[in-house]
CSV table of C-alpha atoms and ligand atoms in Angstrom, one decimal:
chain,number,residue,atom,x,y,z
A,24,MET,CA,160.5,151.0,125.8
A,25,LEU,CA,159.8,149.1,122.6
A,26,HIS,CA,162.0,146.1,123.6
A,27,ASP,CA,159.8,145.6,126.7
A,28,HIS,CA,156.8,145.0,124.5
A,29,SER,CA,155.7,142.2,122.4
A,30,ARG,CA,154.4,142.6,118.8
A,31,LYS,CA,151.4,140.9,117.4
A,32,ASN,CA,150.0,141.7,113.9
A,33,GLY,CA,152.3,144.7,113.8
A,34,ILE,CA,150.7,146.1,117.0
A,35,VAL,CA,152.8,146.9,120.1
A,36,LEU,CA,151.2,145.1,123.0
A,37,LYS,CA,151.3,146.3,126.6
A,38,PRO,CA,152.4,143.5,128.9
A,39,GLY,CA,149.3,141.6,130.1
A,40,PHE,CA,147.2,142.9,127.1
A,41,SER,CA,146.1,141.2,123.9
A,42,PRO,CA,144.4,142.5,120.8
A,43,LEU,CA,140.6,142.9,121.1
A,44,ASP,CA,138.7,140.3,119.1
A,45,HIS,CA,136.1,142.7,117.8
A,46,GLN,CA,133.7,141.8,114.9
A,47,ARG,CA,132.9,145.0,112.9
A,48,LEU,CA,129.6,144.5,111.2
A,49,ALA,CA,128.0,146.3,108.2
A,50,PRO,CA,125.1,148.6,109.2
A,51,ASP,CA,122.4,146.3,107.6
A,52,GLU,CA,123.9,143.3,109.4
A,53,MET,CA,123.8,145.3,112.7
A,54,GLN,CA,120.1,146.1,112.1
A,55,ARG,CA,119.3,142.5,111.2
A,56,ARG,CA,120.9,141.2,114.3
A,57,ALA,CA,119.3,143.8,116.7
A,58,GLN,CA,115.9,143.1,115.2
A,59,ALA,CA,116.3,139.3,115.5
A,60,LEU,CA,117.3,139.6,119.1
A,61,LEU,CA,114.5,142.0,119.9
A,62,LEU,CA,111.9,139.6,118.4
A,63,GLU,CA,113.4,136.8,120.5
A,64,CYS,CA,113.4,138.8,123.7
A,65,GLN,CA,109.8,139.9,123.2
A,66,ARG,CA,108.8,136.3,123.5
A,67,ARG,CA,110.5,135.8,126.8
A,68,ARG,CA,108.1,135.5,129.7
A,69,SER,CA,108.3,134.4,133.3
A,70,VAL,CA,106.9,130.9,133.5
A,71,ARG,CA,105.3,129.4,136.6
A,72,HIS,CA,104.1,126.1,135.2
A,73,PHE,CA,106.9,123.7,134.3
A,74,SER,CA,106.8,120.3,132.8
A,75,SER,CA,109.1,117.8,134.7
A,76,GLU,CA,110.7,116.7,131.4
A,77,PRO,CA,114.5,116.7,131.8
A,78,ILE,CA,116.6,119.2,130.0
A,79,PRO,CA,120.0,118.6,128.3
A,80,ALA,CA,122.7,119.1,131.0
A,81,SER,CA,125.2,120.4,128.4
A,82,VAL,CA,122.9,123.1,127.3
A,83,LEU,CA,122.6,124.3,130.9
A,84,ASP,CA,126.4,124.2,131.2
A,85,ASP,CA,126.8,126.4,128.2
A,86,CYS,CA,124.2,128.9,129.5
A,87,ILE,CA,126.2,129.0,132.8
A,88,ARG,CA,129.4,129.6,130.8
A,89,ILE,CA,127.6,132.5,129.1
A,90,ALA,CA,126.6,133.9,132.5
A,91,GLY,CA,130.2,133.7,133.4
A,92,THR,CA,131.2,136.1,130.5
A,93,ALA,CA,129.4,139.0,132.3
A,94,PRO,CA,131.6,141.9,133.3
A,95,SER,CA,132.4,142.2,137.0
A,96,GLY,CA,134.0,144.7,139.3
A,97,ALA,CA,137.8,144.3,139.0
A,98,HIS,CA,137.1,141.1,137.2
A,99,LYS,CA,136.5,139.3,140.5
A,100,GLU,CA,133.7,137.1,138.9
A,101,PRO,CA,131.9,137.2,142.3
A,102,TRP,CA,129.4,134.5,141.4
A,103,THR,CA,128.7,130.8,141.4
A,104,PHE,CA,125.7,129.0,140.1
A,105,ALA,CA,124.3,126.1,142.2
A,106,VAL,CA,122.4,123.7,140.0
A,107,ILE,CA,119.9,121.5,141.8
A,108,THR,CA,118.2,118.6,140.0
A,109,ASP,CA,117.8,116.0,142.7
A,110,PRO,CA,114.2,115.6,143.9
A,111,GLU,CA,115.0,115.5,147.6
A,112,THR,CA,116.8,118.9,147.5
A,113,LYS,CA,114.1,120.4,145.3
A,114,GLY,CA,111.5,119.2,147.8
A,115,ALA,CA,113.3,120.6,150.7
A,116,ILE,CA,113.7,124.0,148.9
A,117,ARG,CA,110.0,124.0,148.1
A,118,LYS,CA,109.0,123.3,151.7
A,119,ALA,CA,111.3,126.0,153.1
A,120,ALA,CA,110.3,128.5,150.5
A,121,GLU,CA,106.6,128.0,151.0
A,122,GLU,CA,107.0,128.4,154.8
A,123,GLU,CA,108.6,131.9,154.1
A,124,GLU,CA,106.0,132.8,151.5
A,125,ARG,CA,103.1,131.9,153.8
A,126,GLU,CA,104.5,134.5,156.2
A,127,ASN,CA,104.9,137.0,153.2
A,128,TYR,CA,101.4,136.6,151.9
A,129,SER,CA,99.8,136.6,155.4
A,130,GLY,CA,101.3,139.8,156.6
A,131,ARG,CA,105.0,140.5,155.7
A,132,MET,CA,103.9,142.1,152.3
A,133,ASN,CA,101.7,145.2,152.7
A,134,GLU,CA,98.3,145.7,151.0
A,135,GLU,CA,99.7,147.6,148.0
A,136,TRP,CA,102.2,144.8,147.3
A,137,ILE,CA,99.6,142.1,147.5
A,138,LYS,CA,97.4,144.1,145.2
A,139,ASP,CA,100.3,144.6,142.7
A,140,LEU,CA,100.7,140.8,142.6
A,141,GLU,CA,97.1,140.0,141.8
A,142,ARG,CA,97.5,140.1,138.1
A,143,LEU,CA,100.3,137.5,138.3
A,144,GLY,CA,98.1,135.0,140.0
A,145,THR,CA,100.8,134.1,142.5
A,146,ASP,CA,100.3,132.7,146.0
A,147,ALA,CA,102.4,131.0,148.7
A,148,GLU,CA,102.2,127.6,146.8
A,149,LYS,CA,105.4,127.0,144.8
A,150,PRO,CA,104.9,123.6,143.0
A,151,PHE,CA,107.3,124.8,140.2
A,152,LEU,CA,110.2,124.3,142.7
A,153,GLU,CA,109.6,120.6,142.5
A,154,HIS,CA,108.3,120.3,138.9
A,155,ALA,CA,111.1,122.2,137.1
A,156,PRO,CA,113.8,119.8,136.2
A,157,ALA,CA,116.5,122.2,137.4
A,158,LEU,CA,116.8,125.0,139.8
A,159,ILE,CA,119.7,127.4,139.5
A,160,VAL,CA,120.6,129.4,142.6
A,161,VAL,CA,122.7,132.3,141.7
A,162,MET,CA,125.2,132.9,144.5
A,163,ARG,CA,126.7,136.4,145.1
A,164,HIS,CA,130.2,136.4,146.6
A,165,ALA,CA,130.3,139.2,149.2
A,166,TRP,CA,134.0,138.5,149.5
A,167,GLN,CA,136.3,135.8,148.3
A,168,VAL,CA,139.0,133.6,149.9
A,169,GLY,CA,142.5,133.8,148.4
A,170,ALA,CA,144.8,130.9,147.8
A,171,GLY,CA,146.4,131.4,151.3
A,172,GLY,CA,143.0,131.5,153.0
A,173,GLU,CA,143.0,135.3,153.3
A,174,ARG,CA,139.9,137.4,152.7
A,175,GLU,CA,139.8,139.3,149.4
A,176,GLN,CA,137.5,142.1,148.6
A,177,CYS,CA,134.9,142.0,145.8
A,178,TYR,CA,133.4,145.2,144.2
A,179,TYR,CA,130.0,146.1,142.8
A,180,THR,CA,128.8,142.6,143.5
A,181,GLN,CA,125.1,143.5,143.3
A,182,GLU,CA,125.6,145.0,139.8
A,183,SER,CA,128.0,142.3,138.6
A,184,VAL,CA,125.7,139.4,139.7
A,185,GLY,CA,122.7,141.2,138.4
A,186,ILE,CA,124.3,141.5,135.0
A,187,ALA,CA,125.4,137.8,135.1
A,188,SER,CA,121.9,136.8,136.0
A,189,GLY,CA,120.5,138.8,133.0
A,190,PHE,CA,123.0,137.0,130.7
A,191,LEU,CA,121.9,133.7,132.1
A,192,LEU,CA,118.2,134.4,131.6
A,193,MET,CA,118.8,135.5,128.1
A,194,ALA,CA,121.0,132.5,127.3
A,195,LEU,CA,118.4,130.0,128.6
A,196,HIS,CA,115.6,131.7,126.6
A,197,HIS,CA,117.8,131.7,123.5
A,198,ALA,CA,118.4,128.0,124.0
A,199,GLY,CA,114.7,127.3,124.1
A,200,LEU,CA,114.2,127.0,127.9
A,201,ALA,CA,111.7,128.7,130.1
A,202,THR,CA,112.7,130.4,133.4
A,203,LEU,CA,111.3,132.2,136.4
A,204,THR,CA,113.2,134.8,138.4
A,205,HIS,CA,112.1,133.7,141.9
A,206,THR,CA,113.1,135.5,145.0
A,207,PRO,CA,111.8,133.6,148.0
A,208,SER,CA,112.3,136.0,150.8
A,209,PRO,CA,114.3,135.9,153.0
A,210,MET,CA,116.6,133.5,151.2
A,211,GLY,CA,118.9,132.5,154.1
A,212,PHE,CA,117.5,129.0,154.1
A,213,LEU,CA,119.0,128.4,150.7
A,214,ALA,CA,122.5,129.1,151.9
A,215,LYS,CA,122.0,126.5,154.7
A,216,LEU,CA,120.4,123.9,152.4
A,217,LEU,CA,123.0,124.1,149.7
A,218,GLY,CA,125.9,124.0,152.2
A,219,ARG,CA,127.8,126.8,150.3
A,220,PRO,CA,130.6,128.7,152.1
A,221,ALA,CA,129.7,131.8,154.2
A,222,ASN,CA,131.0,134.3,151.5
A,223,GLU,CA,128.3,133.1,149.1
A,224,LYS,CA,124.9,134.8,149.5
A,225,PRO,CA,121.8,133.5,147.6
A,226,TYR,CA,120.9,136.2,145.1
A,227,LEU,CA,118.2,134.7,142.8
A,228,LEU,CA,116.5,131.3,142.4
A,229,ILE,CA,115.9,130.4,138.7
A,230,PRO,CA,113.7,127.4,138.0
A,231,VAL,CA,114.5,126.2,134.4
A,232,GLY,CA,112.7,123.8,132.1
A,233,TYR,CA,110.1,123.5,129.5
A,234,PRO,CA,106.7,125.1,130.1
A,235,VAL,CA,103.7,122.7,130.4
A,236,ASP,CA,101.9,122.3,127.1
A,237,ASP,CA,98.9,124.4,128.1
A,238,CYS,CA,101.0,127.0,129.8
A,239,GLN,CA,99.3,130.4,130.3
A,240,VAL,CA,101.0,133.7,131.2
A,241,PRO,CA,99.4,136.9,132.4
A,242,ASP,CA,98.6,139.6,129.9
A,243,LEU,CA,101.3,142.2,130.2
A,244,ASN,CA,102.4,145.1,128.0
A,245,ARG,CA,106.0,146.3,127.9
A,246,LYS,CA,106.9,150.0,127.7
A,247,PRO,CA,107.3,151.3,124.2
A,248,LEU,CA,110.5,153.0,123.1
A,249,ASN,CA,109.1,156.4,123.7
A,250,GLN,CA,108.8,155.6,127.4
A,251,LEU,CA,112.0,153.6,127.6
A,252,LYS,CA,114.3,156.1,125.9
A,253,VAL,CA,114.2,159.6,127.6
B,330,LIG,N1,108.1,136.2,146.6
B,330,LIG,C1,106.7,136.1,146.5
B,330,LIG,C2,106.0,137.3,146.1
B,330,LIG,C3,106.3,137.9,144.8
B,330,LIG,C4,106.9,139.2,144.8
B,330,LIG,C5,107.2,139.8,143.6
B,330,LIG,I1,107.9,141.7,143.6
B,330,LIG,C6,106.9,139.2,142.4
B,330,LIG,O1,107.1,139.8,141.2
B,330,LIG,C7,106.3,137.9,142.4
B,330,LIG,C8,106.0,137.3,143.6
B,330,LIG,C9,106.4,134.9,145.5
B,330,LIG,O2,107.3,134.4,144.9
B,330,LIG,O3,105.2,134.6,145.4
């Protein structure tokens, strides 16, 4: 019934709904924006050599806010972002990650995997975990705890947290910061070290900072459109 509904800008609104704030762009402006973002994204690379120069905390905060705009199953927002800047915790993370990685490189990863990593020049040493001024551990909420302490379901958490992580990487790059998507494996030690509640599972570890001045990255090509679009 009409009298149940509110009116805004002449539009009858369903309860609990608001008008979409959509910006309709002219085609040439659409093209200009898509091109500009493409050029920016083409410059993004995974960086493994960070300067220890500090980064502005408020920039990091805004990038985390951007990650928080990602869509999520039933809008549960099944994520938190643990930011680590203190040297002791970074040192402890490096030590624990390197212990796991030594196992990985000396047997847990098979021959094909080791061979696939050759061109990246990686090994079990992870100095960037101490050099980068900030580490962000993306935490995936397998479930959540309601106001009354009851367990609440979350949905499509892998997809949701993956999308939020993509937003975060893009935001940090756009703000002029370098990142690495690091997945020390297994990541259980992070949950323990960070003292997060049992529903939060470490998903991705992202060192953030400025690259060292003489930073080099492996020569990689990206798939052209005719292999991306099928
Ligand atoms: N986690 C290890 C190995 C590693 C695995 C993949 I897949 C990479 O793309 C890069 C590294 C490490 O961090 O060295």
